PDB file of C-alpha atoms in Angstrom:
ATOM      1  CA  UNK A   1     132.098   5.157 220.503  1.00  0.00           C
ATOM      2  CA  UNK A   2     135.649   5.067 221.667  1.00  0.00           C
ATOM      3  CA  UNK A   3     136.458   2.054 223.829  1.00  0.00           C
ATOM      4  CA  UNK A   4     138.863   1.526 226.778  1.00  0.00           C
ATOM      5  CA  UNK A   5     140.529  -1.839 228.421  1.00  0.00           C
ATOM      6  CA  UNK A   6     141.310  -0.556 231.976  1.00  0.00           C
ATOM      7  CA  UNK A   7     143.756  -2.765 233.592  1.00  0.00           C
ATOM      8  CA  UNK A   8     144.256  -2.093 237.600  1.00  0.00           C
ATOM      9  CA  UNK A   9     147.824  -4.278 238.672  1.00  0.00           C
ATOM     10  CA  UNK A  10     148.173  -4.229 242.223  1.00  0.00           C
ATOM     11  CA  UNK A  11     150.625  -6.070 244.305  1.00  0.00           C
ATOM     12  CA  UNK A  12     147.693  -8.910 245.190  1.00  0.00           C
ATOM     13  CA  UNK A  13     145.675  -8.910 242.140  1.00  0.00           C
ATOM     14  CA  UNK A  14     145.503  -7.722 238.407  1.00  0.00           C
ATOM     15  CA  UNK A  15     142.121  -6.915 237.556  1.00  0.00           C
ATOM     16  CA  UNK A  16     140.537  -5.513 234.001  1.00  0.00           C
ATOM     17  CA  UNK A  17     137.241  -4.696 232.337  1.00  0.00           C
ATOM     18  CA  UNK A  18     136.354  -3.036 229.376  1.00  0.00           C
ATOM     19  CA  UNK A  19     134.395   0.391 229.967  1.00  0.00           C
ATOM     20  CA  UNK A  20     132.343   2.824 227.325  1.00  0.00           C
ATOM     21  CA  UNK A  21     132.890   6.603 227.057  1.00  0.00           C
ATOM     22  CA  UNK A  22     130.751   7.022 229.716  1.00  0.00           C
ATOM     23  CA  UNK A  23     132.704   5.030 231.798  1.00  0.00           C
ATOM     24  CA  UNK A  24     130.324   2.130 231.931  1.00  0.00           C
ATOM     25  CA  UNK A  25     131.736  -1.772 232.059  1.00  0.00           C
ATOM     26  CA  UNK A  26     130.501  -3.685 228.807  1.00  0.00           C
ATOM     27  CA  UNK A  27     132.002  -6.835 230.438  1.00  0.00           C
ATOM     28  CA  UNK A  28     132.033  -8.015 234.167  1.00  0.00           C
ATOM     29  CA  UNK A  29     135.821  -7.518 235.287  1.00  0.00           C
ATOM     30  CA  UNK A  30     137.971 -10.266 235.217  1.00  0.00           C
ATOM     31  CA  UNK A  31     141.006 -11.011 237.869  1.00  0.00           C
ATOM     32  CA  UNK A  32     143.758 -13.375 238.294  1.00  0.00           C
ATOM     33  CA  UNK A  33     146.413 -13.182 241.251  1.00  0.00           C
ATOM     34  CA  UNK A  34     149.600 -10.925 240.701  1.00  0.00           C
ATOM     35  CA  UNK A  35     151.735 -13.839 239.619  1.00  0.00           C
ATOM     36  CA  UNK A  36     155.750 -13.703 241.250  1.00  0.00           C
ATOM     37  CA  UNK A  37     158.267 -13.892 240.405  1.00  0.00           C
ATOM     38  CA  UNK A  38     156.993 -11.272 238.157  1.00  0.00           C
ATOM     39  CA  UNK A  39     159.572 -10.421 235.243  1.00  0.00           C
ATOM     40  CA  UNK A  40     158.308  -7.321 233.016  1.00  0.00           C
ATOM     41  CA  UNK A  41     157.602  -9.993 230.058  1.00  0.00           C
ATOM     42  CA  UNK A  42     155.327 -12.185 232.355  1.00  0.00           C
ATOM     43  CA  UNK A  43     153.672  -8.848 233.197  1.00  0.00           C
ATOM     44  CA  UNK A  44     153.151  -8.406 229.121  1.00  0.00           C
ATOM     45  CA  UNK A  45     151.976 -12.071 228.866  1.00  0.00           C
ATOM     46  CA  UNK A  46     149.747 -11.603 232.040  1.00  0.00           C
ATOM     47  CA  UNK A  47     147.721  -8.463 231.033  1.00  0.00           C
ATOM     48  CA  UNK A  48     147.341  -9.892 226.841  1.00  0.00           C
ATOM     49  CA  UNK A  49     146.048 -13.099 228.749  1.00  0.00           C
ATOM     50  CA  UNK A  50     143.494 -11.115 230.796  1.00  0.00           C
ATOM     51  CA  UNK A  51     142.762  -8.721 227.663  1.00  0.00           C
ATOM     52  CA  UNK A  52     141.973 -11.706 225.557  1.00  0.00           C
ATOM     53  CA  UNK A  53     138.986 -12.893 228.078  1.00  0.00           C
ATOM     54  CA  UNK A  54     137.069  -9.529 227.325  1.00  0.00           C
ATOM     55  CA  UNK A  55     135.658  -7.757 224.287  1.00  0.00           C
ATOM     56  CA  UNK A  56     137.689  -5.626 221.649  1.00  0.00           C
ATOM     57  CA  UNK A  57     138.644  -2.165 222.644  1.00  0.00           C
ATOM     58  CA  UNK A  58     140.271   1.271 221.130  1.00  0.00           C
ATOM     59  CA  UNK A  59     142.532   1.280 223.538  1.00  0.00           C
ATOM     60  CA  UNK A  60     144.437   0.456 227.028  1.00  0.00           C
ATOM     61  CA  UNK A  61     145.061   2.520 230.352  1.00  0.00           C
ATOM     62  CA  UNK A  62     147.257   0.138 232.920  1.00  0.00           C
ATOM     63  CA  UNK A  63     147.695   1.551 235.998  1.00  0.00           C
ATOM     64  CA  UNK A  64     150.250  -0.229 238.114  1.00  0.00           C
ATOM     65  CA  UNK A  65     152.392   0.356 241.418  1.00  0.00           C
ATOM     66  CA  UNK A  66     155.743   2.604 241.458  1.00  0.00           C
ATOM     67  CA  UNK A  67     156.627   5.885 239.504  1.00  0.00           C
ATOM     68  CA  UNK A  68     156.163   5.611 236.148  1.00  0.00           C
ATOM     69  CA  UNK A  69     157.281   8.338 234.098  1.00  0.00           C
ATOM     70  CA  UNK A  70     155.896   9.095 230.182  1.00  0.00           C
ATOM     71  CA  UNK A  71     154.995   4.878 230.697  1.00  0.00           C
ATOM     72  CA  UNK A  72     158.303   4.095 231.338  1.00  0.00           C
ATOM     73  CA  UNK A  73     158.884   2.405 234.753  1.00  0.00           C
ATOM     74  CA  UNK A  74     161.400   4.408 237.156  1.00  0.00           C
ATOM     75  CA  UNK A  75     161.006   1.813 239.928  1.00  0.00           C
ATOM     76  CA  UNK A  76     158.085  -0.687 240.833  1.00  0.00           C
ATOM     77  CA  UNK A  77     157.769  -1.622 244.809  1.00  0.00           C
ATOM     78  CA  UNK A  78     156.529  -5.014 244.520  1.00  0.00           C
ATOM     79  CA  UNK A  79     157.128  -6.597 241.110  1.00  0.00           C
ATOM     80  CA  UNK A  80     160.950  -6.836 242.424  1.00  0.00           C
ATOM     81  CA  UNK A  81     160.423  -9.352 244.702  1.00  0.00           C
ATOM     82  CA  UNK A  82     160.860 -12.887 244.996  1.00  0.00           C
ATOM     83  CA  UNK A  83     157.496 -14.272 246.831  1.00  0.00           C
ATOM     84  CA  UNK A  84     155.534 -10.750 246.425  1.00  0.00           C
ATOM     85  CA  UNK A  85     155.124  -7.800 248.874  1.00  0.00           C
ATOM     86  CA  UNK A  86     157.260  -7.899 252.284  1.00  0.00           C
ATOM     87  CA  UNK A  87     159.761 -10.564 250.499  1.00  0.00           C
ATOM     88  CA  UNK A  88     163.004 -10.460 249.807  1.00  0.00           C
ATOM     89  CA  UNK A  89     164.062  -8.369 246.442  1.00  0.00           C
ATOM     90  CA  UNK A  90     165.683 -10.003 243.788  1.00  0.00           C
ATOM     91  CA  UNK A  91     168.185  -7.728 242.153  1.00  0.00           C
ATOM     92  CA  UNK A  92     168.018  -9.224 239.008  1.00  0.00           C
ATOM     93  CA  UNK A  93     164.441  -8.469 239.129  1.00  0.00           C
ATOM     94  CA  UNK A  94     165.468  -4.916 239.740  1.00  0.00           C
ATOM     95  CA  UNK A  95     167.558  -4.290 236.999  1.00  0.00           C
ATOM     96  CA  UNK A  96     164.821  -5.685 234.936  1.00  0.00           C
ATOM     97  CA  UNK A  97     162.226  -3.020 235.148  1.00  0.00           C
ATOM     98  CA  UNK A  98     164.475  -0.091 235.871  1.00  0.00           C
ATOM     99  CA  UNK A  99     164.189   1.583 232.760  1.00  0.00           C
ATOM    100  CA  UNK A 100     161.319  -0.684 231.049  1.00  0.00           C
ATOM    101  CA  UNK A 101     159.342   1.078 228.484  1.00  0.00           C
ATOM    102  CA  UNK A 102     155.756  -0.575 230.095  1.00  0.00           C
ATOM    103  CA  UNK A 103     154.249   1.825 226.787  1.00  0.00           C
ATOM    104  CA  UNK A 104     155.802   0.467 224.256  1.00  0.00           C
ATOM    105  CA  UNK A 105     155.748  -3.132 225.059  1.00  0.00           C
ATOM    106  CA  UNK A 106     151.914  -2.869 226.022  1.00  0.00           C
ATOM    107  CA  UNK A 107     151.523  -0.956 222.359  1.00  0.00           C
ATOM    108  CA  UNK A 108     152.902  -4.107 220.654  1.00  0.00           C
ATOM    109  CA  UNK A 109     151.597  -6.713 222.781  1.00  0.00           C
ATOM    110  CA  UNK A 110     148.023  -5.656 223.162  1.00  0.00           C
ATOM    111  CA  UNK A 111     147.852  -4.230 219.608  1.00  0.00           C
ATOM    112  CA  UNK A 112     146.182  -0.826 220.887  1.00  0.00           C
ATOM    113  CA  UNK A 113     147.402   2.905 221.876  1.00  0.00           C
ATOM    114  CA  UNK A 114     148.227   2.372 225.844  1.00  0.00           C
ATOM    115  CA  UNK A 115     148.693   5.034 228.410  1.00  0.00           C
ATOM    116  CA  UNK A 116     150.588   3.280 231.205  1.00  0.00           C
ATOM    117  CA  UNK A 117     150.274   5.580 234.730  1.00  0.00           C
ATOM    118  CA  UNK A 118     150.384   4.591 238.463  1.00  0.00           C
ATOM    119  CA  UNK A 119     147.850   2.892 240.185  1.00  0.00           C
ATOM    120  CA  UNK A 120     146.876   5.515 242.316  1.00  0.00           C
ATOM    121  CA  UNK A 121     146.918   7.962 239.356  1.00  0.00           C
ATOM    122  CA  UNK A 122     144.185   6.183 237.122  1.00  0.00           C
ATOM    123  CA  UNK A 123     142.037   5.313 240.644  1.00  0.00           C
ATOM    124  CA  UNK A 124     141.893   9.469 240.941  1.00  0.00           C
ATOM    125  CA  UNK A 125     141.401   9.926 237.446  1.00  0.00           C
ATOM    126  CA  UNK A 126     137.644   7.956 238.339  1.00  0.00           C
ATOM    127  CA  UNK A 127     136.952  10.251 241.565  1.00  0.00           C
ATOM    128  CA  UNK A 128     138.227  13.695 241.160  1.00  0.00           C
ATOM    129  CA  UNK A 129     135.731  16.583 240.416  1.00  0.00           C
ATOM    130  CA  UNK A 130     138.226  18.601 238.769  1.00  0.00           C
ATOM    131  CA  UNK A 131     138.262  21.470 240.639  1.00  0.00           C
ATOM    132  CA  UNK A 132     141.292  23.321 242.982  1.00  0.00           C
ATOM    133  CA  UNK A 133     143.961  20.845 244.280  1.00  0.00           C
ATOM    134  CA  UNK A 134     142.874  17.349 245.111  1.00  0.00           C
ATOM    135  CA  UNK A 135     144.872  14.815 246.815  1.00  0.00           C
ATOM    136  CA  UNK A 136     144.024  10.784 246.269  1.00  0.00           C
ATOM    137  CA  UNK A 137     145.786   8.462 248.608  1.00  0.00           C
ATOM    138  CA  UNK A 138     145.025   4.604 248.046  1.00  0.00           C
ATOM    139  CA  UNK A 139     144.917   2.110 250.545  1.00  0.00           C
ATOM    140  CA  UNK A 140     145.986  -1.616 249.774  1.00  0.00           C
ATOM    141  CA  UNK A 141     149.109  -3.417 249.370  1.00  0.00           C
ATOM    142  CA  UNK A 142     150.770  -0.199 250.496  1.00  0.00           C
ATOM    143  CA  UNK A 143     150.312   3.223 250.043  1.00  0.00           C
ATOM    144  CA  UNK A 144     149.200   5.040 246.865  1.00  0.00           C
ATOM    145  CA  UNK A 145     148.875   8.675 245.663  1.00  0.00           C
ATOM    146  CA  UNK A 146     148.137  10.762 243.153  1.00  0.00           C
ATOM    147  CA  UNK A 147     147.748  14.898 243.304  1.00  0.00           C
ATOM    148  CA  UNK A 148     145.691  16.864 240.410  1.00  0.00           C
ATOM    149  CA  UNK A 149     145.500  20.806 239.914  1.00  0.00           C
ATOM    150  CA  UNK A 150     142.420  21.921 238.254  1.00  0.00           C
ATOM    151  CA  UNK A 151     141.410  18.215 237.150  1.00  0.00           C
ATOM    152  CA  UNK A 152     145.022  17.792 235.638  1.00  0.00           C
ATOM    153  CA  UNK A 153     147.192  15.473 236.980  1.00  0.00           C
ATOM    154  CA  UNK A 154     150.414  16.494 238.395  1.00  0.00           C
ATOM    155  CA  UNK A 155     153.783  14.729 238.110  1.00  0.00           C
ATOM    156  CA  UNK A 156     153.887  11.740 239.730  1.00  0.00           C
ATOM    157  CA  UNK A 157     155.566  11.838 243.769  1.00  0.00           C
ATOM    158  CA  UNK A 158     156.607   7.997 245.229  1.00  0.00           C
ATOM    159  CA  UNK A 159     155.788   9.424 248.343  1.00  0.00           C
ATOM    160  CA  UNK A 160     154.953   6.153 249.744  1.00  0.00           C
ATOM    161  CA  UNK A 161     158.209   5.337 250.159  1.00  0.00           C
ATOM    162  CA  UNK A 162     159.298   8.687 252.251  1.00  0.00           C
ATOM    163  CA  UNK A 163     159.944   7.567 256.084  1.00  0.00           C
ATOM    164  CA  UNK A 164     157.479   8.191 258.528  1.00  0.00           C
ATOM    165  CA  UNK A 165     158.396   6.933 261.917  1.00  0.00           C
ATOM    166  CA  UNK A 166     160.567   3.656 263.555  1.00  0.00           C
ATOM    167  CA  UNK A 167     162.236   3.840 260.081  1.00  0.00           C
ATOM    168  CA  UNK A 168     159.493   2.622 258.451  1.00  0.00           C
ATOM    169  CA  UNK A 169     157.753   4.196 254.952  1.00  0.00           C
ATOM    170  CA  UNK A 170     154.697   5.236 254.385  1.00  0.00           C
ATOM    171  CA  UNK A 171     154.026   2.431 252.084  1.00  0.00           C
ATOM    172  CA  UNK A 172     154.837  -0.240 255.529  1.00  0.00           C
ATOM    173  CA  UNK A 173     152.830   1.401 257.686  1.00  0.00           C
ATOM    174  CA  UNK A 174     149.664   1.864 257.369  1.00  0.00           C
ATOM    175  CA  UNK A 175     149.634  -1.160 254.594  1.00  0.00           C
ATOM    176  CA  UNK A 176     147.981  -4.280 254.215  1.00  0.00           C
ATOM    177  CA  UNK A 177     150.652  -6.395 256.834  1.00  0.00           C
ATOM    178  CA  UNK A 178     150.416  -3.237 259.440  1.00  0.00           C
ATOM    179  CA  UNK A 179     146.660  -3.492 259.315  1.00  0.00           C
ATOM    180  CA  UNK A 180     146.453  -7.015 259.804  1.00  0.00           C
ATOM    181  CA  UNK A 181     149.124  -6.551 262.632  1.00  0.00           C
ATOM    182  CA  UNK A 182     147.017  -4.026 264.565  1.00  0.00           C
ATOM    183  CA  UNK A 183     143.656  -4.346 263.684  1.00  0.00           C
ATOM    184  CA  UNK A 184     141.110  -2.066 261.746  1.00  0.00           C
ATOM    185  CA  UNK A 185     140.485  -0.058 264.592  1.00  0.00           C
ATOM    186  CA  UNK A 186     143.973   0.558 265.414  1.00  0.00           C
ATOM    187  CA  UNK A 187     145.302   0.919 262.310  1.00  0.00           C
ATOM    188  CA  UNK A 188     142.076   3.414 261.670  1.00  0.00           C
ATOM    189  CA  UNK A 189     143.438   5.630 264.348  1.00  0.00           C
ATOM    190  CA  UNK A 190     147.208   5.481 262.590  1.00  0.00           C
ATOM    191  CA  UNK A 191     145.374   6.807 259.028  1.00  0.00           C
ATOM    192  CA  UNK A 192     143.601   9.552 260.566  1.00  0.00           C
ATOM    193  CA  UNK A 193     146.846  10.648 262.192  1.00  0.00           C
ATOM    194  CA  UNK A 194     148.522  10.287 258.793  1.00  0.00           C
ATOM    195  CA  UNK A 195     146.022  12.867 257.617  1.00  0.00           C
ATOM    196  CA  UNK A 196     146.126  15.469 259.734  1.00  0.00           C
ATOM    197  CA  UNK A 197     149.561  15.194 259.260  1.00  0.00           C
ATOM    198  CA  UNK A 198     149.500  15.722 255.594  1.00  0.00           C
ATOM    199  CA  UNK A 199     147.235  18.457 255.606  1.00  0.00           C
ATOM    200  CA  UNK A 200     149.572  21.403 256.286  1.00  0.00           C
ATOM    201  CA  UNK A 201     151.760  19.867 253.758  1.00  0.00           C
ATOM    202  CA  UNK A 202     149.325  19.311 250.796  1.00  0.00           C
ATOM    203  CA  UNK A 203     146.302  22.314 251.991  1.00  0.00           C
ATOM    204  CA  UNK A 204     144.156  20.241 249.566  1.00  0.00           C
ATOM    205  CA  UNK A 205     141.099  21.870 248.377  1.00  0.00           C
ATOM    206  CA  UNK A 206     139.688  17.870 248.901  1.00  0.00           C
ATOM    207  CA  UNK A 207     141.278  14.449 249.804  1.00  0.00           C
ATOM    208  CA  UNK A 208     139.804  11.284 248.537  1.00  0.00           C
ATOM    209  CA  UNK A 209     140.517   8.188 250.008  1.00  0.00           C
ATOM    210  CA  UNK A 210     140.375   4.992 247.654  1.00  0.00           C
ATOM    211  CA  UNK A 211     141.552   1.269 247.730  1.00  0.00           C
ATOM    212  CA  UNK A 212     140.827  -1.899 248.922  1.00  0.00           C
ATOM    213  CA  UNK A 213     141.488  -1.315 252.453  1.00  0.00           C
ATOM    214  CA  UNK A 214     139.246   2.108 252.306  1.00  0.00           C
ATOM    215  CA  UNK A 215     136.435   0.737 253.282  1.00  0.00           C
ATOM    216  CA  UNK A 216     137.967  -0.488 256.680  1.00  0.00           C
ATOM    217  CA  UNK A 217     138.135   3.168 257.824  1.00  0.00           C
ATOM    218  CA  UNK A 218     136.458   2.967 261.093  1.00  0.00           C
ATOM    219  CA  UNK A 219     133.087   5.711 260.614  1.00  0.00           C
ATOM    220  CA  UNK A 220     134.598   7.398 263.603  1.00  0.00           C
ATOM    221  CA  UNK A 221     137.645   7.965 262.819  1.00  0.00           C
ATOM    222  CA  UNK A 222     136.599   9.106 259.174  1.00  0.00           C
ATOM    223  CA  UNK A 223     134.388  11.923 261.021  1.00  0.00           C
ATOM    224  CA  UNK A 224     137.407  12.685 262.650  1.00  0.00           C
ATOM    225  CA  UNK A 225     139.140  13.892 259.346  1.00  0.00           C
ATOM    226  CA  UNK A 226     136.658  16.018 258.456  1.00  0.00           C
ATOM    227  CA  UNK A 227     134.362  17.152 255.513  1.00  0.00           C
ATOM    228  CA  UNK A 228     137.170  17.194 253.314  1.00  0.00           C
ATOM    229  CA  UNK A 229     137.994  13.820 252.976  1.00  0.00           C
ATOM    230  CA  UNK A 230     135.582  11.704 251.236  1.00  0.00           C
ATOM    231  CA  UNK A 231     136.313   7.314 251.001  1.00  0.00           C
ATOM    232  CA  UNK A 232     135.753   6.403 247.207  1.00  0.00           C
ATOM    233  CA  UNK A 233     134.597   3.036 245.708  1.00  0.00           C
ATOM    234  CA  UNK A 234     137.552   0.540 244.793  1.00  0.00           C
ATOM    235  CA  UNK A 235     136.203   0.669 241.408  1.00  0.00           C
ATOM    236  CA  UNK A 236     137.587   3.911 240.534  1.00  0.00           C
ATOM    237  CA  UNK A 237     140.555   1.945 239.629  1.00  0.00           C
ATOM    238  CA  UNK A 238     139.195   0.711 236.415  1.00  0.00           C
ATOM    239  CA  UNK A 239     136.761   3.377 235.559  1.00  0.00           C
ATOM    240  CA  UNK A 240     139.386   5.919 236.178  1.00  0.00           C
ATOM    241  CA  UNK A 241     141.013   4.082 232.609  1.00  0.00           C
ATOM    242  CA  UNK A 242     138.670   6.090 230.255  1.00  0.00           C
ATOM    243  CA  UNK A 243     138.658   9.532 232.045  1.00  0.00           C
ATOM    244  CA  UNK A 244     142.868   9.294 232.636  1.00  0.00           C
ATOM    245  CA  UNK A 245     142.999  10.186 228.664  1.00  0.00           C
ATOM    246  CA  UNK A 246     141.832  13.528 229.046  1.00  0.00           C
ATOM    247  CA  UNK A 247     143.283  14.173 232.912  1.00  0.00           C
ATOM    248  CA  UNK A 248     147.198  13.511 231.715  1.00  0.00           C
ATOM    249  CA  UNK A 249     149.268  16.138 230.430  1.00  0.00           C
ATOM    250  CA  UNK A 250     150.075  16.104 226.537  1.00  0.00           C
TER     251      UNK A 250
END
């Protein structure tokens, strides 16, 4: 029985288990706050740390925030700042994990094969069916997604950080400060709107939305949407780990 250590790094929390083939946790997750300043080697030491409180495993999935390309990060939205998200960016901290090879390091530290993807990428790996074009957008921090054709995930878009309206990105708002800001049921009305929206632009076969802040969907605004767009469990962040082997391209 292969083993996987799914790691989920958001810009809050870093959170892990260790899950069968099935996709079943042999260990009750463990969590520690997303420590900043956050240089890519305390990132290393963080994740060994957390995969040293669970049992063995085969091998490692880390899904984290920004585009990551063949587990090399392009740019990361949060791990650049001083104080965490909505602080002020420290370009030293930029320079830093432009170009870091997140694979290779992980290989070493953690002593196992690692496939290194974006958060929202290894939350749809847990939820999609597989079937026609499927579009996963993660609510937290900010603003994830991930799109898959025929259960096989596409290249990665940082569309959260495309302008939407004042100036602002996606990834501002409708994320966690905008929420608080508003309210859930304002901030409900401002993710439906963000759906309809993206639907001419996507024509998704079905849209799943995931994350933390999913849940705070108000149930009438959700009905709103339409049967297309189903809220997933938070969990599909780690679970997604084992399936995201078999989802990625070669």
């Amino acid at each position: 029985m292969t083993t996987t250590l799914a790691i989920d790094c958001g810009g809050g929390g870093i959170k892990a288990s260790v899950l069968d083939e099935a996709g079943t946790m042999r260990a009750q997750p463990v969590r520690v706050p997303t420590p900043y300043p956050l240089p890519p080697t305390l990132f290393v030491q963080t994740l060994g740390d957390l995969a040293g409180k669970l049992p063995t495993a085969d091998r490692a999935t880390v899904g984290m925030p920004g585009m990551i390309r063949h587990g090399v990060v392009v740019a990361t939205p949060h791990y650049v700042t001083r104080n965490g998200p909505r602080t002020k960016v420290d370009p030293d901290l930029v320079t830093q994990w432009s170009g870091f090879d997140a694979r290779t390091a992980l290989n070493d530290a953690l002593g196992l094969p690692t496939l290194v993807l974006n958060d929202a990428e290894v939350h749809g790996a847990g939820v999609v069916a597989g079937t026609g074009l499927e579009l996963v957008l993660t609510l937290g921090t900010g603003l994830g997604c991930a799109l898959f054709d025929g259960g096989i995930l596409a290249p990665h878009l940082e569309f959260s950080q495309a302008p939407v309206r004042w100036g602002m990105s996606y990834d501002t708002y409708i994320g966690e400060h905008e929420r608080r800001r508003l309210g859930d049921a304002f901030w409900s009305r401002r993710i439906r709107a963000i759906v309809d929206g993206l639907r001419p632009v996507f024509l998704w076969d079905r849209l799943y939305i995931g994350g933390g802040n999913a849940r705070r969907i108000r149930p009438e605004q959700l009905t709103r949407m339409g049967d297309d767009v189903v809220v997933v469990p938070n969990t599909a962040g780690i679970i997604g780990g084992v399936r995201a082997w078999s989802l990625t391209r070669p």
